[in-house]
Short mmCIF file of C-alpha atoms in Angstrom, two decimals:
data_model
loop_
_atom_site.label_atom_id
_atom_site.label_comp_id
_atom_site.label_asym_id
_atom_site.label_seq_id
_atom_site.Cartn_x
_atom_site.Cartn_y
_atom_site.Cartn_z
CA ASP A 24 -21.22 52.44 -17.23
CA ALA A 25 -19.38 49.56 -18.83
CA GLY A 26 -16.14 50.53 -17.02
CA ILE A 27 -17.49 49.76 -13.52
CA THR A 28 -18.99 46.44 -12.53
CA GLN A 29 -20.57 45.75 -9.16
CA SER A 30 -21.23 42.26 -7.88
CA PRO A 31 -23.52 40.82 -6.85
CA ARG A 32 -26.42 42.90 -8.17
CA HIS A 33 -28.78 41.55 -5.55
CA LYS A 34 -28.17 39.76 -2.28
CA VAL A 35 -30.27 38.60 0.64
CA THR A 36 -28.37 37.69 3.77
CA GLU A 37 -29.10 36.91 7.39
CA THR A 38 -28.37 39.16 10.33
CA GLY A 39 -24.93 38.51 11.78
CA THR A 40 -23.35 37.09 8.65
CA PRO A 41 -20.39 38.70 6.87
CA VAL A 42 -21.00 40.09 3.40
CA THR A 43 -18.54 41.36 0.79
CA LEU A 44 -19.52 43.53 -2.14
CA ARG A 45 -17.16 43.94 -5.04
CA CYS A 46 -16.49 46.88 -7.32
CA HIS A 47 -14.34 46.33 -10.38
CA GLN A 48 -13.21 49.07 -12.77
CA THR A 49 -11.34 48.91 -16.04
CA GLU A 50 -10.50 52.62 -16.37
CA ASN A 51 -7.41 52.63 -14.12
CA HIS A 52 -8.85 55.44 -12.00
CA ARG A 53 -7.09 56.09 -8.71
CA TYR A 54 -10.03 57.38 -6.73
CA MET A 55 -12.87 55.03 -5.80
CA TYR A 56 -15.84 55.43 -3.44
CA TRP A 57 -18.59 53.41 -1.79
CA TYR A 58 -21.96 55.05 -1.12
CA ARG A 59 -25.23 53.79 0.23
CA GLN A 60 -28.56 55.13 -0.95
CA ASP A 61 -31.58 55.22 1.33
CA PRO A 62 -34.94 56.97 1.01
CA GLY A 63 -34.83 60.41 2.60
CA HIS A 64 -31.05 60.40 2.89
CA GLY A 65 -29.83 60.55 -0.67
CA LEU A 66 -26.33 59.14 -1.09
CA ARG A 67 -24.03 58.89 1.89
CA LEU A 68 -20.32 58.15 1.68
CA ILE A 69 -19.20 54.98 3.48
CA HIS A 70 -15.50 54.69 2.57
CA TYR A 71 -13.21 55.93 -0.13
CA SER A 72 -9.81 55.16 -1.60
CA TYR A 73 -7.22 57.37 -3.23
CA GLY A 74 -5.07 54.47 -4.36
CA VAL A 75 -3.89 50.95 -3.60
CA LYS A 76 -3.86 50.37 0.16
CA ASP A 77 -4.94 53.99 0.71
CA THR A 78 -8.43 54.04 2.18
CA ASP A 79 -10.33 56.24 4.61
CA LYS A 80 -13.69 56.55 6.32
CA GLY A 81 -16.67 58.49 5.10
CA GLU A 82 -19.61 59.80 7.07
CA VAL A 83 -21.33 56.43 7.69
CA SER A 84 -18.43 53.98 8.06
CA ASP A 85 -19.47 52.18 11.27
CA GLY A 86 -19.97 48.47 10.61
CA TYR A 87 -18.13 48.58 7.28
CA SER A 88 -14.56 47.95 6.19
CA VAL A 89 -12.88 48.17 2.79
CA SER A 90 -9.83 46.88 1.04
CA ARG A 91 -8.01 47.93 -2.11
CA SER A 92 -5.15 45.61 -3.00
CA LYS A 93 -5.32 46.37 -6.72
CA THR A 94 -6.21 49.55 -8.58
CA GLU A 95 -9.15 47.89 -10.30
CA ASP A 96 -10.87 46.34 -7.26
CA PHE A 97 -12.47 48.00 -4.25
CA LEU A 98 -14.17 45.65 -1.79
CA LEU A 99 -16.74 46.63 0.81
CA THR A 100 -17.26 44.23 3.73
CA LEU A 101 -20.02 44.19 6.28
CA GLU A 102 -18.39 42.30 9.13
CA SER A 103 -21.68 41.30 10.76
CA ALA A 104 -24.68 42.42 8.78
CA THR A 105 -27.55 44.19 10.54
CA SER A 106 -31.02 45.12 9.30
CA SER A 107 -30.01 48.81 9.26
CA GLN A 108 -27.54 47.94 6.51
CA THR A 109 -30.35 46.99 4.14
CA SER A 110 -29.76 49.46 1.34
CA VAL A 111 -28.63 49.97 -2.21
CA TYR A 112 -24.85 50.28 -2.45
CA PHE A 113 -23.11 52.18 -5.21
CA CYS A 114 -19.49 52.23 -6.17
CA ALA A 115 -18.03 55.20 -8.04
CA THR A 116 -14.75 56.26 -9.58
CA MET A 117 -13.50 59.78 -10.09
CA ASN A 118 -12.50 61.11 -13.49
CA ARG A 119 -12.03 64.65 -14.72
CA ASP A 120 -15.78 65.02 -15.37
CA GLY A 121 -16.77 63.92 -11.88
CA TYR A 122 -18.02 60.53 -10.79
CA THR A 123 -18.89 57.47 -12.82
CA PHE A 124 -21.19 55.08 -10.96
CA GLY A 125 -21.74 51.36 -11.09
CA SER A 126 -25.25 49.96 -11.38
CA GLY A 127 -25.55 49.23 -7.68
CA THR A 128 -26.00 46.26 -5.36
CA ARG A 129 -29.33 45.85 -3.59
CA LEU A 130 -28.63 44.24 -0.22
CA THR A 131 -31.36 42.97 2.05
CA VAL A 132 -30.51 41.84 5.58
CA VAL A 133 -33.23 39.66 7.12
CA GLY B 10 -19.82 71.48 6.86
CA ASP B 11 -20.20 71.63 3.11
CA SER B 12 -23.64 70.74 1.90
CA VAL B 13 -26.09 70.87 -0.95
CA THR B 14 -29.80 71.57 -0.52
CA GLN B 15 -32.33 70.82 -3.20
CA MET B 16 -36.07 71.10 -3.34
CA GLU B 17 -37.99 68.16 -2.02
CA GLY B 18 -40.17 66.18 -4.32
CA PRO B 19 -41.90 64.55 -5.79
CA VAL B 20 -42.44 67.02 -8.58
CA THR B 21 -45.26 66.13 -10.97
CA LEU B 22 -45.63 67.91 -14.29
CA SER B 23 -47.46 67.39 -17.54
CA GLU B 24 -45.53 66.66 -20.71
CA GLU B 25 -44.15 69.81 -22.39
CA ALA B 26 -44.27 71.81 -19.14
CA PHE B 27 -41.36 73.94 -17.95
CA LEU B 28 -39.20 72.41 -15.25
CA THR B 29 -37.19 74.03 -12.48
CA ILE B 30 -35.53 72.09 -9.67
CA ASN B 31 -33.86 74.38 -7.15
CA CYS B 32 -30.43 73.70 -5.71
CA THR B 33 -28.25 75.77 -3.38
CA TYR B 34 -24.82 74.99 -1.99
CA THR B 35 -22.73 76.17 0.93
CA ALA B 36 -20.28 78.81 -0.23
CA THR B 37 -17.00 77.22 0.83
CA GLY B 38 -14.51 77.93 -1.87
CA TYR B 39 -15.52 77.63 -5.51
CA PRO B 40 -16.62 74.04 -5.95
CA SER B 41 -17.47 72.34 -9.20
CA LEU B 42 -21.21 71.69 -9.34
CA PHE B 43 -23.10 68.82 -10.91
CA TRP B 44 -26.51 67.46 -11.70
CA TYR B 45 -26.84 63.70 -11.79
CA VAL B 46 -29.89 61.72 -12.94
CA GLN B 47 -30.97 58.27 -11.79
CA TYR B 48 -33.42 56.25 -13.84
CA PRO B 49 -35.29 53.38 -12.15
CA GLY B 50 -33.06 50.44 -11.31
CA GLU B 51 -29.90 52.17 -12.45
CA GLY B 52 -26.94 54.01 -11.01
CA LEU B 53 -26.49 57.76 -11.20
CA GLN B 54 -25.40 59.31 -14.48
CA LEU B 55 -23.80 62.69 -14.94
CA LEU B 56 -26.31 65.04 -16.57
CA LEU B 57 -24.31 68.27 -16.61
CA LYS B 58 -21.63 70.16 -14.75
CA ALA B 59 -20.19 73.64 -14.24
CA THR B 60 -16.77 74.42 -12.85
CA LYS B 61 -16.80 78.16 -12.20
CA ALA B 62 -19.07 81.12 -11.64
CA ASP B 63 -21.38 82.03 -14.55
CA ASP B 64 -20.66 78.75 -16.33
CA LYS B 65 -23.72 77.14 -17.88
CA GLY B 66 -23.86 73.37 -18.07
CA SER B 67 -26.23 71.83 -20.59
CA ASN B 68 -27.21 68.40 -21.86
CA LYS B 69 -30.33 66.75 -23.33
CA GLY B 70 -32.23 70.05 -23.17
CA PHE B 71 -31.42 70.58 -19.48
CA GLU B 72 -29.48 73.62 -18.32
CA ALA B 73 -28.06 74.94 -15.07
CA THR B 74 -26.08 78.12 -14.42
CA TYR B 75 -23.47 78.46 -11.65
CA ARG B 76 -24.62 81.52 -9.69
CA LYS B 77 -22.01 82.59 -7.15
CA GLU B 78 -24.01 85.57 -5.87
CA THR B 79 -26.95 83.37 -4.87
CA THR B 80 -24.94 80.13 -4.33
CA SER B 81 -27.38 78.36 -6.60
CA PHE B 82 -27.32 75.87 -9.45
CA HIS B 83 -30.96 75.42 -10.45
CA LEU B 84 -31.83 72.81 -13.07
CA GLU B 85 -34.18 73.88 -15.88
CA LYS B 86 -35.75 72.39 -18.97
CA GLY B 87 -38.10 74.18 -21.29
CA SER B 88 -40.31 71.24 -22.32
CA VAL B 89 -40.18 67.99 -20.36
CA GLN B 90 -40.94 64.55 -21.74
CA VAL B 91 -42.26 61.40 -20.10
CA SER B 92 -38.80 59.91 -20.54
CA ASP B 93 -37.39 62.60 -18.18
CA SER B 94 -39.12 60.91 -15.23
CA ALA B 95 -36.30 60.06 -12.85
CA VAL B 96 -34.59 61.19 -9.66
CA TYR B 97 -32.31 64.22 -9.99
CA PHE B 98 -29.39 64.92 -7.64
CA CYS B 99 -27.55 68.18 -7.25
CA ALA B 100 -23.96 67.80 -6.06
CA ARG B 101 -20.75 69.68 -5.33
CA LEU B 102 -17.12 68.59 -5.47
CA ASN B 103 -15.15 69.36 -2.34
CA ARG B 104 -11.44 70.14 -2.18
CA ASP B 105 -10.77 66.68 -0.76
CA ASP B 106 -12.08 65.15 -4.00
CA LYS B 107 -15.31 63.91 -2.49
CA ILE B 108 -18.67 64.73 -3.98
CA ILE B 109 -21.48 65.78 -1.65
CA PHE B 110 -24.99 65.06 -2.89
CA GLY B 111 -28.35 66.60 -2.18
CA LYS B 112 -31.12 64.24 -1.14
CA GLY B 113 -32.58 63.98 -4.61
CA THR B 114 -35.79 65.18 -6.26
CA ARG B 115 -38.12 62.66 -7.85
CA LEU B 116 -39.70 63.92 -11.06
CA HIS B 117 -42.89 62.44 -12.55
CA ILE B 118 -43.96 63.52 -16.03
CA LEU B 119 -47.55 62.74 -17.01
CA PRO B 120 -48.40 62.13 -20.66
#
């Protein structure tokens, strides 16, 4: 969807390094979410935000932190990347029809 | 807790076959229900939704009916095409404004 941009689209990083993924939306939606997608697990919620500086943990939040200093940006940080965090990460916003998703970031931790 | 269970795949069908992908949800409240589709290399896209019992969502020839008595929201299409090959996710919206997804069903359509 043109209203949500994730960056980078692909990233390879080394174990132990910090990584930040960015989600940018132009729709002025309050609610934003970070999911990871893994084979056999579907989508699992990492963190979510109901507004600027209002964030909370999802079901798989260990090893991740988020920040939301502006409505349009929701950042996901892996403080010290591990191989188990190799995944595809999706950002989503909530509108009255449900979620709109970004195109995803494929992260590989080597 | 709240959950969504959908049939495991992959599902392989020939073009023009009838499709059913089963989905059931835990009956906590009256959640809105969704089907999302994910094409290769892309994010999820909303396919259809239903917000209350007996509602029928429909889009691109796909349909699903919100069945409260069986807590189900099965996805159907009368005649599938090769272009329908994708992964399909059933989902429910919880009261805390989070969407819970099933694990996805991969669909392969053979020409």
